[in-house]
Coordinates of C-alpha atoms in Angstrom, one line a residue:
Chain A
M156 CA -33.9 -7.3 10.5
T157 CA -33.2 -10.7 11.9
N158 CA -34.4 -12.4 8.8
L159 CA -32.3 -10.2 6.6
Y160 CA -29.3 -11.1 8.6
K161 CA -29.9 -14.8 8.4
S162 CA -29.6 -14.7 4.7
V163 CA -26.0 -13.6 4.9
P164 CA -23.5 -15.8 6.8
I165 CA -23.0 -19.4 5.8
R166 CA -21.6 -21.8 8.4
S167 CA -18.6 -23.8 7.4
S168 CA -20.4 -27.0 8.4
E169 CA -23.0 -26.3 5.6
I170 CA -20.4 -26.5 2.9
T171 CA -19.1 -29.8 1.8
P172 CA -16.9 -29.6 -1.3
K173 CA -13.5 -28.0 -1.0
H174 CA -13.4 -25.2 -3.4
E175 CA -10.8 -25.2 -6.1
Y176 CA -9.3 -21.8 -6.4
L177 CA -6.1 -20.2 -7.4
S178 CA -3.5 -20.3 -4.8
R179 CA -0.8 -17.7 -5.0
R180 CA 1.6 -20.1 -6.7
D181 CA -0.9 -21.1 -9.3
F182 CA -1.4 -17.5 -9.9
M183 CA 2.3 -17.0 -10.6
K184 CA 2.2 -19.8 -13.0
A185 CA -0.8 -18.5 -14.8
A186 CA 0.6 -15.0 -14.7
S187 CA 3.8 -16.0 -16.3
L188 CA 1.8 -17.4 -19.2
A189 CA -0.3 -14.3 -19.6
A190 CA 2.3 -11.7 -18.8
G191 CA 3.8 -9.5 -21.4
A192 CA 6.7 -9.1 -18.9
A193 CA 8.8 -12.0 -20.1
F194 CA 10.9 -12.3 -16.9
L195 CA 7.9 -13.7 -15.0
T196 CA 8.1 -17.0 -16.9
A197 CA 10.9 -18.1 -14.5
C198 CA 8.4 -18.2 -11.7
A199 CA 6.6 -21.2 -13.1
P200 CA 8.8 -24.1 -12.1
S201 CA 8.4 -23.4 -8.4
A202 CA 4.6 -23.4 -8.7
T203 CA 3.7 -26.7 -7.2
E204 CA 6.6 -27.5 -5.0
E205 CA 5.7 -25.7 -1.8
P206 CA 3.6 -27.3 0.8
Q207 CA 0.1 -26.0 1.5
N208 CA -0.2 -23.7 4.5
A209 CA -1.7 -25.6 7.4
E210 CA -5.1 -24.1 8.1
P211 CA -6.8 -24.6 11.4
G212 CA -10.4 -25.5 11.9
P213 CA -13.1 -26.7 9.5
T214 CA -13.5 -23.4 7.8
S215 CA -11.0 -23.8 4.9
G216 CA -13.0 -24.7 1.9
A217 CA -16.0 -22.7 3.0
T218 CA -17.5 -19.9 0.9
D219 CA -19.3 -16.6 1.5
E220 CA -23.0 -16.5 0.6
L221 CA -22.1 -15.5 -3.0
G222 CA -20.1 -18.7 -3.4
D223 CA -16.6 -17.2 -3.2
P224 CA -14.1 -19.2 -1.1
V225 CA -12.6 -17.9 2.1
N226 CA -9.0 -16.7 1.8
T227 CA -6.2 -18.8 3.3
Y228 CA -5.4 -18.4 7.0
E229 CA -1.8 -17.6 5.8
D230 CA -3.0 -14.7 3.7
I231 CA -5.4 -13.4 6.2
T232 CA -2.7 -13.4 8.9
H233 CA 0.2 -12.2 6.8
Y234 CA -1.2 -9.4 4.7
N235 CA -2.4 -6.8 7.1
N236 CA -3.0 -3.1 7.1
Y237 CA -2.2 -2.1 10.6
Y238 CA -0.3 1.2 10.7
E239 CA 0.2 1.1 14.4
F240 CA 2.9 -1.5 13.7
T241 CA 4.1 -0.7 10.2
V242 CA 2.8 0.4 6.8
D243 CA 4.4 -2.7 5.3
K244 CA 1.6 -5.2 5.1
Q245 CA 3.9 -8.2 5.2
G246 CA 5.8 -6.7 8.2
V247 CA 2.8 -6.5 10.6
A248 CA 2.7 -10.1 11.6
G249 CA 6.3 -10.2 12.8
L250 CA 6.1 -6.9 14.7
A251 CA 2.8 -7.7 16.3
Q252 CA 3.7 -11.1 17.6
D253 CA 4.7 -10.0 21.1
F254 CA 1.8 -7.5 21.5
T255 CA 0.2 -7.8 24.9
T256 CA -3.5 -8.7 24.6
N257 CA -4.0 -10.0 28.2
P258 CA -5.0 -8.4 30.4
W259 CA -7.4 -6.3 28.3
T260 CA -10.4 -4.2 29.2
I261 CA -12.9 -2.4 27.1
E262 CA -14.6 0.7 28.5
V263 CA -18.1 1.2 27.2
G264 CA -19.6 4.5 28.3
G265 CA -20.7 8.0 27.3
L266 CA -24.4 8.6 26.7
V267 CA -25.6 5.3 28.3
N268 CA -27.5 4.3 31.4
K269 CA -25.3 1.5 32.4
P270 CA -21.6 2.2 31.6
K271 CA -19.5 -0.8 32.1
T272 CA -15.9 -1.9 31.7
F273 CA -15.5 -5.4 30.4
A274 CA -12.6 -7.7 30.7
I275 CA -11.9 -9.6 27.5
E276 CA -12.6 -12.9 29.2
D277 CA -16.0 -11.7 30.4
I278 CA -16.9 -10.6 26.9
L279 CA -16.2 -14.1 25.6
K280 CA -18.5 -15.5 28.4
L281 CA -21.3 -12.9 28.2
F282 CA -21.8 -13.0 24.4
P283 CA -22.1 -16.3 22.5
Q284 CA -19.5 -16.4 19.8
E285 CA -20.6 -17.3 16.3
E286 CA -18.9 -17.7 12.9
R287 CA -19.7 -15.2 10.2
I288 CA -18.1 -15.2 6.8
Y289 CA -17.7 -11.7 5.5
R290 CA -16.1 -10.0 2.5
L291 CA -13.5 -7.4 3.5
R292 CA -13.0 -4.7 0.9
C293 CA -10.0 -2.4 1.5
V294 CA -10.1 1.2 0.3
E295 CA -6.9 0.3 -1.6
A296 CA -9.0 -1.9 -3.9
W297 CA -8.1 -5.3 -2.7
S298 CA -10.4 -7.7 -0.9
M299 CA -10.6 -11.0 1.0
V300 CA -13.2 -13.3 2.3
I301 CA -12.7 -13.9 6.1
P302 CA -14.4 -16.4 8.4
W303 CA -14.7 -14.3 11.6
T304 CA -15.9 -15.5 15.0
G305 CA -17.5 -12.9 17.2
F306 CA -20.8 -11.4 18.2
S307 CA -23.1 -8.5 17.2
L308 CA -22.1 -5.1 18.3
A309 CA -25.8 -4.5 18.9
S310 CA -25.9 -7.0 21.7
L311 CA -23.1 -5.2 23.5
L312 CA -24.7 -1.8 23.0
E313 CA -28.1 -3.0 24.2
M314 CA -26.4 -4.2 27.5
V315 CA -25.2 -0.6 28.4
E316 CA -28.5 1.0 27.3
P317 CA -27.7 4.0 25.1
T318 CA -29.7 7.1 26.0
S319 CA -31.9 8.9 23.5
D320 CA -29.2 11.5 23.1
A321 CA -26.7 8.9 21.8
K322 CA -26.5 9.4 18.0
Y323 CA -23.1 8.0 17.2
V324 CA -20.7 5.4 18.5
R325 CA -17.0 6.3 18.8
F326 CA -14.4 3.6 19.0
E327 CA -10.8 3.9 20.1
T328 CA -7.7 1.7 19.6
V329 CA -5.2 1.1 22.4
Y330 CA -2.4 3.7 22.5
R331 CA 0.8 1.9 23.4
P332 CA 3.7 3.3 21.3
E333 CA 6.2 1.2 23.2
E334 CA 4.6 -1.9 21.7
M335 CA 3.2 -0.2 18.5
R336 CA 6.1 1.6 17.0
G337 CA 4.0 3.0 14.2
Q338 CA 2.2 5.2 16.8
K339 CA 5.4 7.2 17.1
S340 CA 4.8 8.5 13.6
P341 CA 3.9 12.2 13.7
F342 CA 1.9 12.0 10.5
Y343 CA -1.2 10.5 12.0
T344 CA -3.6 11.6 14.8
W345 CA -3.1 8.7 17.2
P346 CA -4.8 6.8 18.8
Y347 CA -6.8 5.4 15.9
Q348 CA -10.4 6.3 16.2
E349 CA -13.4 5.4 14.2
G350 CA -17.2 5.9 14.4
L351 CA -20.6 4.7 13.3
R352 CA -24.0 6.3 13.3
I353 CA -26.0 4.5 16.0
D354 CA -28.4 2.8 13.5
E355 CA -25.4 1.5 11.6
A356 CA -23.9 0.2 14.8
M357 CA -27.2 -1.5 15.7
N358 CA -27.3 -3.2 12.3
E359 CA -27.0 -7.0 12.7
L360 CA -24.1 -7.2 10.3
A361 CA -21.9 -5.0 12.5
L362 CA -19.7 -7.5 14.3
L363 CA -17.2 -7.4 17.2
A364 CA -14.7 -10.1 16.2
T365 CA -12.6 -12.1 18.6
G366 CA -11.5 -14.9 16.3
I367 CA -10.6 -16.0 12.7
Y368 CA -10.9 -19.5 11.3
G369 CA -12.2 -20.6 14.8
E370 CA -8.9 -19.6 16.4
T371 CA -8.4 -16.7 18.8
I372 CA -7.7 -13.6 16.7
L373 CA -4.0 -12.8 16.3
P374 CA -2.5 -9.4 17.1
Q375 CA -1.9 -8.6 13.4
N376 CA -5.7 -8.9 12.8
G377 CA -6.7 -6.7 15.7
A378 CA -6.5 -8.9 18.8
P379 CA -8.1 -9.3 21.2
I380 CA -11.3 -7.6 19.9
R381 CA -12.0 -5.6 16.8
L382 CA -14.9 -4.2 14.8
V383 CA -16.0 -5.7 11.4
V384 CA -18.3 -3.5 9.3
P385 CA -18.4 -5.5 6.1
W386 CA -20.3 -3.0 3.9
K387 CA -17.7 -0.3 4.6
Y388 CA -14.1 0.0 3.5
G389 CA -11.7 -1.9 5.8
F390 CA -10.4 1.2 7.6
K391 CA -13.7 1.6 9.4
S392 CA -13.2 -1.8 11.0
I393 CA -11.1 -0.6 13.9
K394 CA -8.7 -3.0 15.6
S395 CA -7.7 -3.7 19.2
I396 CA -10.5 -1.6 20.8
V397 CA -10.2 -0.3 24.3
K398 CA -13.0 2.2 24.4
I399 CA -16.5 2.4 23.0
E400 CA -18.3 5.7 23.6
L401 CA -21.8 6.7 22.8
V402 CA -21.8 10.4 21.7
S403 CA -24.2 13.0 20.3
E404 CA -21.9 14.4 17.6
Q405 CA -20.3 12.7 14.6
P406 CA -16.8 11.7 15.9
A407 CA -13.6 12.5 14.1
T408 CA -11.8 9.6 12.6
L409 CA -8.1 9.1 12.0
W410 CA -8.3 8.7 8.3
N411 CA -10.7 11.5 7.9
N412 CA -8.2 13.7 9.7
A413 CA -5.4 12.5 7.4
G414 CA -7.4 13.1 4.2
P415 CA -10.8 14.7 4.6
N416 CA -11.6 14.7 0.9
E417 CA -10.5 11.1 0.5
Y418 CA -11.7 9.2 3.6
G419 CA -15.3 10.1 4.5
F420 CA -17.1 9.3 7.7
Y421 CA -19.4 6.9 6.0
A422 CA -16.9 5.1 3.7
N423 CA -19.5 2.7 2.3
V424 CA -18.1 0.5 -0.4
N425 CA -19.3 2.1 -3.6
P426 CA -18.0 1.3 -7.1
G427 CA -19.7 4.5 -8.3
V428 CA -17.7 6.9 -6.1
D429 CA -14.0 6.8 -6.8
H430 CA -11.2 7.6 -4.4
P431 CA -9.9 10.9 -5.8
R432 CA -6.7 9.2 -6.8
W433 CA -7.8 5.7 -7.8
S434 CA -10.9 4.0 -9.1
Q435 CA -13.1 2.0 -6.8
A436 CA -15.0 0.3 -9.7
T437 CA -12.9 -2.8 -9.5
E438 CA -10.9 -4.7 -6.9
R439 CA -8.5 -7.6 -6.7
R440 CA -9.6 -10.5 -4.6
I441 CA -6.5 -11.8 -2.9
G442 CA -5.6 -15.1 -4.5
E443 CA -7.1 -14.2 -7.9
I444 CA -5.4 -12.9 -11.0
S445 CA -7.9 -10.7 -12.7
R446 CA -9.8 -7.8 -11.1
R447 CA -13.5 -8.2 -10.3
G448 CA -16.2 -5.6 -10.2
T449 CA -16.8 -4.0 -6.8
L450 CA -20.4 -4.5 -5.5
P451 CA -22.4 -1.6 -3.9
F452 CA -22.2 -1.9 -0.1
N453 CA -19.7 -4.7 -0.8
G454 CA -22.7 -7.0 -1.7
Y455 CA -24.6 -6.2 1.5
G456 CA -27.0 -3.7 0.0
E457 CA -30.1 -5.7 1.0
Q458 CA -29.2 -5.5 4.6
V459 CA -28.0 -1.9 4.8
R460 CA -29.3 0.1 1.9
H461 CA -32.3 1.4 4.0
L462 CA -29.9 3.1 6.4
Y463 CA -29.0 5.6 3.7
E464 CA -32.3 6.4 2.1
G465 CA -32.5 10.0 0.9
M466 CA -28.8 10.5 1.4
D467 CA -26.5 11.5 -1.5
L468 CA -23.8 8.9 -1.2
S469 CA -21.4 10.8 -3.5
V470 CA -21.5 13.7 -1.0
N471 CA -21.5 11.4 2.1
Y472 CA -18.7 9.2 0.9
Chain B
M53 CA 49.2 -7.5 -16.4
K54 CA 46.1 -6.4 -18.3
K55 CA 44.1 -3.8 -16.4
F56 CA 40.6 -4.8 -15.4
P57 CA 38.4 -2.9 -17.8
Y58 CA 35.6 -1.8 -15.4
T59 CA 35.7 0.7 -12.6
P60 CA 34.1 0.0 -9.3
L61 CA 31.5 2.6 -9.9
Q62 CA 30.6 1.0 -13.2
I63 CA 30.2 -2.4 -11.6
A64 CA 28.1 -0.9 -8.9
V65 CA 25.8 0.8 -11.4
H66 CA 25.2 -2.4 -13.4
L67 CA 24.8 -4.6 -10.3
Y68 CA 22.2 -2.2 -8.9
G69 CA 20.6 -1.9 -12.3
W70 CA 20.0 -5.6 -12.5
S71 CA 19.4 -6.2 -8.8
G72 CA 15.7 -5.1 -9.0
I73 CA 14.9 -7.8 -11.5
V74 CA 17.1 -10.4 -9.9
L75 CA 15.6 -9.9 -6.4
L76 CA 12.1 -10.0 -7.9
L77 CA 12.8 -13.3 -9.6
F78 CA 14.3 -14.6 -6.4
D79 CA 11.3 -13.7 -4.3
A80 CA 8.9 -15.0 -6.9
F81 CA 10.8 -18.4 -6.8
A82 CA 11.0 -18.5 -3.1
G83 CA 7.4 -17.5 -2.7
N84 CA 8.3 -14.4 -0.8
L85 CA 5.9 -12.1 -2.6
S86 CA 3.0 -10.9 -0.6
A87 CA -0.6 -12.2 -0.8
N88 CA -1.1 -9.4 -3.4
P89 CA 1.8 -10.2 -5.7
I90 CA 0.8 -8.0 -8.6
Q91 CA 0.8 -4.9 -6.3
D92 CA 4.2 -6.1 -5.1
L93 CA 5.6 -6.2 -8.6
E94 CA 4.2 -2.8 -9.4
R95 CA 5.6 -1.2 -6.2
R96 CA 9.0 -2.7 -6.4
T97 CA 9.6 -1.9 -10.1
G98 CA 8.3 1.6 -9.5
T99 CA 10.5 2.2 -6.5
H100 CA 13.6 0.8 -8.3
A101 CA 12.9 3.1 -11.3
L102 CA 12.6 6.1 -9.0
V103 CA 15.8 5.4 -7.2
L104 CA 17.6 5.0 -10.5
L105 CA 16.2 8.3 -11.7
V106 CA 17.4 10.0 -8.5
L107 CA 20.8 8.4 -8.9
S108 CA 21.1 9.6 -12.5
L109 CA 20.3 13.1 -11.3
A110 CA 23.0 12.8 -8.6
C111 CA 25.8 12.5 -11.2
T112 CA 26.2 16.1 -12.2
P113 CA 26.2 17.4 -8.6
M114 CA 28.9 14.9 -7.7
N115 CA 31.0 16.6 -10.3
T116 CA 30.0 20.1 -9.2
V117 CA 30.4 19.6 -5.5
F118 CA 33.1 17.0 -5.2
K119 CA 34.9 17.4 -8.5
W120 CA 34.3 13.7 -9.1
S121 CA 33.7 13.4 -12.8
E122 CA 33.3 9.7 -13.3
P123 CA 29.6 9.6 -12.4
L124 CA 29.0 11.8 -15.5
K125 CA 29.9 8.8 -17.6
R126 CA 27.4 6.6 -15.7
R127 CA 24.3 8.8 -16.3
R128 CA 23.4 7.1 -19.5
A129 CA 23.3 3.6 -17.9
L130 CA 21.4 4.9 -14.9
G131 CA 18.8 6.6 -17.1
L132 CA 18.4 3.6 -19.3
Y133 CA 17.9 1.3 -16.4
A134 CA 15.3 3.7 -15.0
F135 CA 13.5 3.6 -18.3
L136 CA 13.7 -0.3 -18.3
Y137 CA 12.0 -0.4 -14.9
V138 CA 9.4 2.2 -15.8
T139 CA 8.6 0.1 -18.9
I140 CA 8.3 -3.1 -16.9
H141 CA 6.2 -1.2 -14.3
L142 CA 3.8 0.0 -17.0
L143 CA 3.6 -3.5 -18.6
I144 CA 2.7 -5.0 -15.3
F145 CA 0.0 -2.4 -14.8
I146 CA -1.5 -3.0 -18.3
N147 CA -1.0 -6.8 -18.6
L148 CA -1.3 -8.2 -15.1
D149 CA -3.1 -5.6 -13.0
Y150 CA -5.7 -4.7 -15.6
G151 CA -5.4 -7.8 -17.8
L152 CA -5.4 -5.7 -21.0
A153 CA -8.9 -4.3 -20.2
W154 CA -8.2 -1.3 -22.4
S155 CA -11.4 0.6 -21.7
L156 CA -10.7 0.5 -17.9
I157 CA -7.0 1.3 -18.4
I158 CA -7.7 4.3 -20.6
E159 CA -10.5 5.5 -18.4
N160 CA -8.1 5.3 -15.4
I161 CA -5.2 7.0 -17.2
I162 CA -7.3 9.9 -18.4
Q163 CA -9.2 10.4 -15.1
K164 CA -6.7 9.9 -12.4
P165 CA -4.0 12.6 -11.9
R166 CA -1.8 9.9 -10.4
L167 CA -1.8 7.9 -13.6
I168 CA -1.7 11.0 -15.8
V169 CA 1.6 12.1 -14.3
G170 CA 3.0 8.6 -14.3
F171 CA 2.1 8.0 -17.9
L172 CA 3.3 11.5 -18.9
A173 CA 6.7 10.8 -17.3
F174 CA 6.9 7.5 -19.2
L175 CA 6.1 9.2 -22.5
I176 CA 8.7 11.9 -22.0
M177 CA 11.3 9.2 -21.2
I178 CA 10.8 7.5 -24.6
P179 CA 12.6 10.1 -26.7
L180 CA 15.4 10.4 -24.1
A181 CA 16.0 6.7 -24.1
M182 CA 15.8 6.5 -27.9
T183 CA 18.4 9.3 -28.3
S184 CA 20.8 8.0 -25.7
F185 CA 23.1 6.5 -28.4
D186 CA 26.3 8.4 -29.3
I187 CA 25.1 8.8 -32.9
W188 CA 22.1 10.8 -31.8
K189 CA 24.2 12.9 -29.5
Q190 CA 26.3 13.9 -32.5
R191 CA 23.3 14.4 -34.8
L192 CA 21.3 16.5 -32.4
G193 CA 24.2 18.7 -31.3
K194 CA 23.1 21.4 -28.9
N195 CA 19.5 20.1 -29.0
W196 CA 20.5 16.8 -27.5
K197 CA 21.4 18.6 -24.2
R198 CA 18.2 20.6 -24.4
L199 CA 16.2 17.4 -24.9
H200 CA 17.8 15.6 -22.1
K201 CA 17.0 18.4 -19.7
L202 CA 13.5 17.0 -19.8
V203 CA 14.7 14.7 -17.0
Y204 CA 14.2 17.8 -14.7
L205 CA 10.5 17.4 -15.5
I206 CA 10.4 13.6 -15.4
A207 CA 11.7 13.3 -11.9
P208 CA 9.2 15.6 -10.2
L209 CA 6.4 13.9 -12.1
A210 CA 7.7 10.5 -10.9
V211 CA 7.7 11.7 -7.3
L212 CA 4.2 13.1 -7.7
H213 CA 3.0 9.8 -9.1
Y214 CA 4.6 8.1 -6.1
L215 CA 3.1 10.5 -3.6
W216 CA -0.4 10.2 -5.0
S217 CA -0.3 6.4 -4.8
K218 CA 0.0 6.8 -1.0
K219 CA -2.8 7.5 1.5
G220 CA -2.5 10.9 3.1
D221 CA -2.3 14.6 2.4
I222 CA 1.0 16.4 1.7
L223 CA -0.5 19.8 2.4
T224 CA -1.3 18.9 6.0
F225 CA 1.6 16.5 6.5
Q226 CA -0.8 13.7 7.3
G227 CA -0.6 10.1 6.3
E228 CA 2.1 8.3 4.3
V229 CA 4.0 11.3 3.1
A230 CA 7.4 10.8 4.7
K231 CA 9.0 8.7 1.9
P232 CA 7.7 10.7 -1.1
L233 CA 8.8 13.9 0.8
V234 CA 12.3 12.5 1.2
Y235 CA 12.6 11.7 -2.5
G236 CA 11.2 15.1 -3.4
L237 CA 13.6 16.9 -1.3
I238 CA 16.6 15.0 -2.6
I239 CA 15.6 15.7 -6.2
L240 CA 15.0 19.4 -5.3
L241 CA 18.5 19.5 -3.8
F242 CA 20.0 18.0 -7.0
L243 CA 18.1 20.4 -9.2
V244 CA 19.2 23.4 -7.1
L245 CA 22.8 22.3 -7.4
R246 CA 22.4 22.8 -11.2
I247 CA 21.4 26.4 -11.0
P248 CA 24.3 28.3 -12.7
A249 CA 24.8 30.7 -9.7
V250 CA 25.0 27.7 -7.3
R251 CA 27.4 25.9 -9.6
K252 CA 29.7 29.0 -9.8
A253 CA 29.7 29.3 -6.1
F254 CA 30.9 25.7 -5.8
A255 CA 33.4 26.2 -8.6
S256 CA 35.0 29.1 -6.6
F257 CA 35.1 26.9 -3.5
S258 CA 36.9 24.2 -5.4
P259 CA 38.6 21.7 -3.2
R260 CA 41.6 22.1 -5.4
R261 CA 42.1 25.5 -4.0
L262 CA 41.9 24.2 -0.4
F263 CA 45.1 22.4 -0.7
T264 CA 48.1 22.7 -3.0
P265 CA 48.7 19.6 -4.9
T266 CA 52.2 18.2 -4.3
K267 CA 54.2 16.4 -7.0
K268 CA 53.4 13.2 -5.2
D269 CA 49.7 13.7 -5.7
Q270 CA 50.2 14.2 -9.4
Q271 CA 52.1 11.0 -9.9
P272 CA 50.1 8.3 -11.7
E273 CA 49.3 5.3 -9.6
V274 CA 51.5 2.3 -10.2
D275 CA 50.1 -1.2 -9.8
A276 CA 51.9 -3.3 -7.3
P277 CA 54.1 -5.8 -9.0

């Protein structure tokens, strides 16, 4: 398992050339040439005038293991699906900026021998933080490449010693409607909850992230600690976690409650199984013009395919 | 003094009609589109088209309920603006979103109910837009009115298309259903107000009967010197 894992992340220090790729404004320029919608041509003159977004750390210019460049820090921190704040992806950053992330504790319990409540600062000390560049594929058919810092979920779970009855891991986001106004919406079963089968949770790819681009993770990205499960659709990667519980039954999830026939428990990225209302065969990588084909398990098949042997993935979507 | 040839309502309709394109251009210039600009363009043109469609359906009830007849003269402009935005919306989907990958586009349109209803609404709008000129109104006579009643079908299709582009389930009231629901209810209200019995009820409760017009009220307005 360890060997498989090692083939995945590439450290930013290993990459020398800065990748040339389409910025948003280059995109608008190219789009205006390609577009049938003539009004877009007016976008072109502004294409090169704006300054580049300042990007922290050495990561900008890095790529994932497939050679695709990481997305800009600006895009990663200003295009967010975080319904606890708002359904408007561009509105999350502003609404989340005063979100309290300190003090913060994470309760890890349930079917374990050594339940423990961690303060966020202890987590950062206990578990060595490493950088991992992962693709994030949203169920809405867009994707990004993100340089996370964090540590394996497995190492946290091993510390609390799950019992043999523990079959699933249940995660819960903080419930704080006074700071997260989206949680006042009656159309969702707050607080956000998610789950993994225990073998999925123990897979080396499953990451608890505390940073992006080498910086402390920002509230809009799920501060102070969030899950990242790169072979599954983004909604599985629950943000701002306060509770991790080992359980014997498959836990309910917020999106499964909202649309049982659309958002399954497994939610593995799968170009062959469409969302009932839109195709999952292709996706738009943020920063690119044309769509690209979606990869089975988001390109992590080698590391995770064995978890689903003998399962019909069109039934267990 | 020569009278200004446009009414405030007329100006408002045209300003709103163009505002969608103007604001999109402005945001594109200013770099205010999101990291996923194609989706922004699709959403914003779609929403603008839907609002225009709802406004065009509001005109007749304005006359029925408030005895305000001027909106009847603005229906055509509102409907044509709606068609303009639907056309741009579709062009963006075909050209930018799917880059003229016809096999993918056709596969999507055939398979996905969301796209079927959206495309159907567009198709039905074509004859309405084409026959919006006075000459066609004369030529078609009674059939013109019949034809243009198809908007009662277009609007619900548009709302369905909108609803199905959101995450959630309308049957259990879960997910992003609030906005489509509001649009749906407004359209339903405007359609109910067209039912002959409802119309008659409003006609008998005419505001004209609520007060007796005095001579002063009937005097034409005189511009200040």
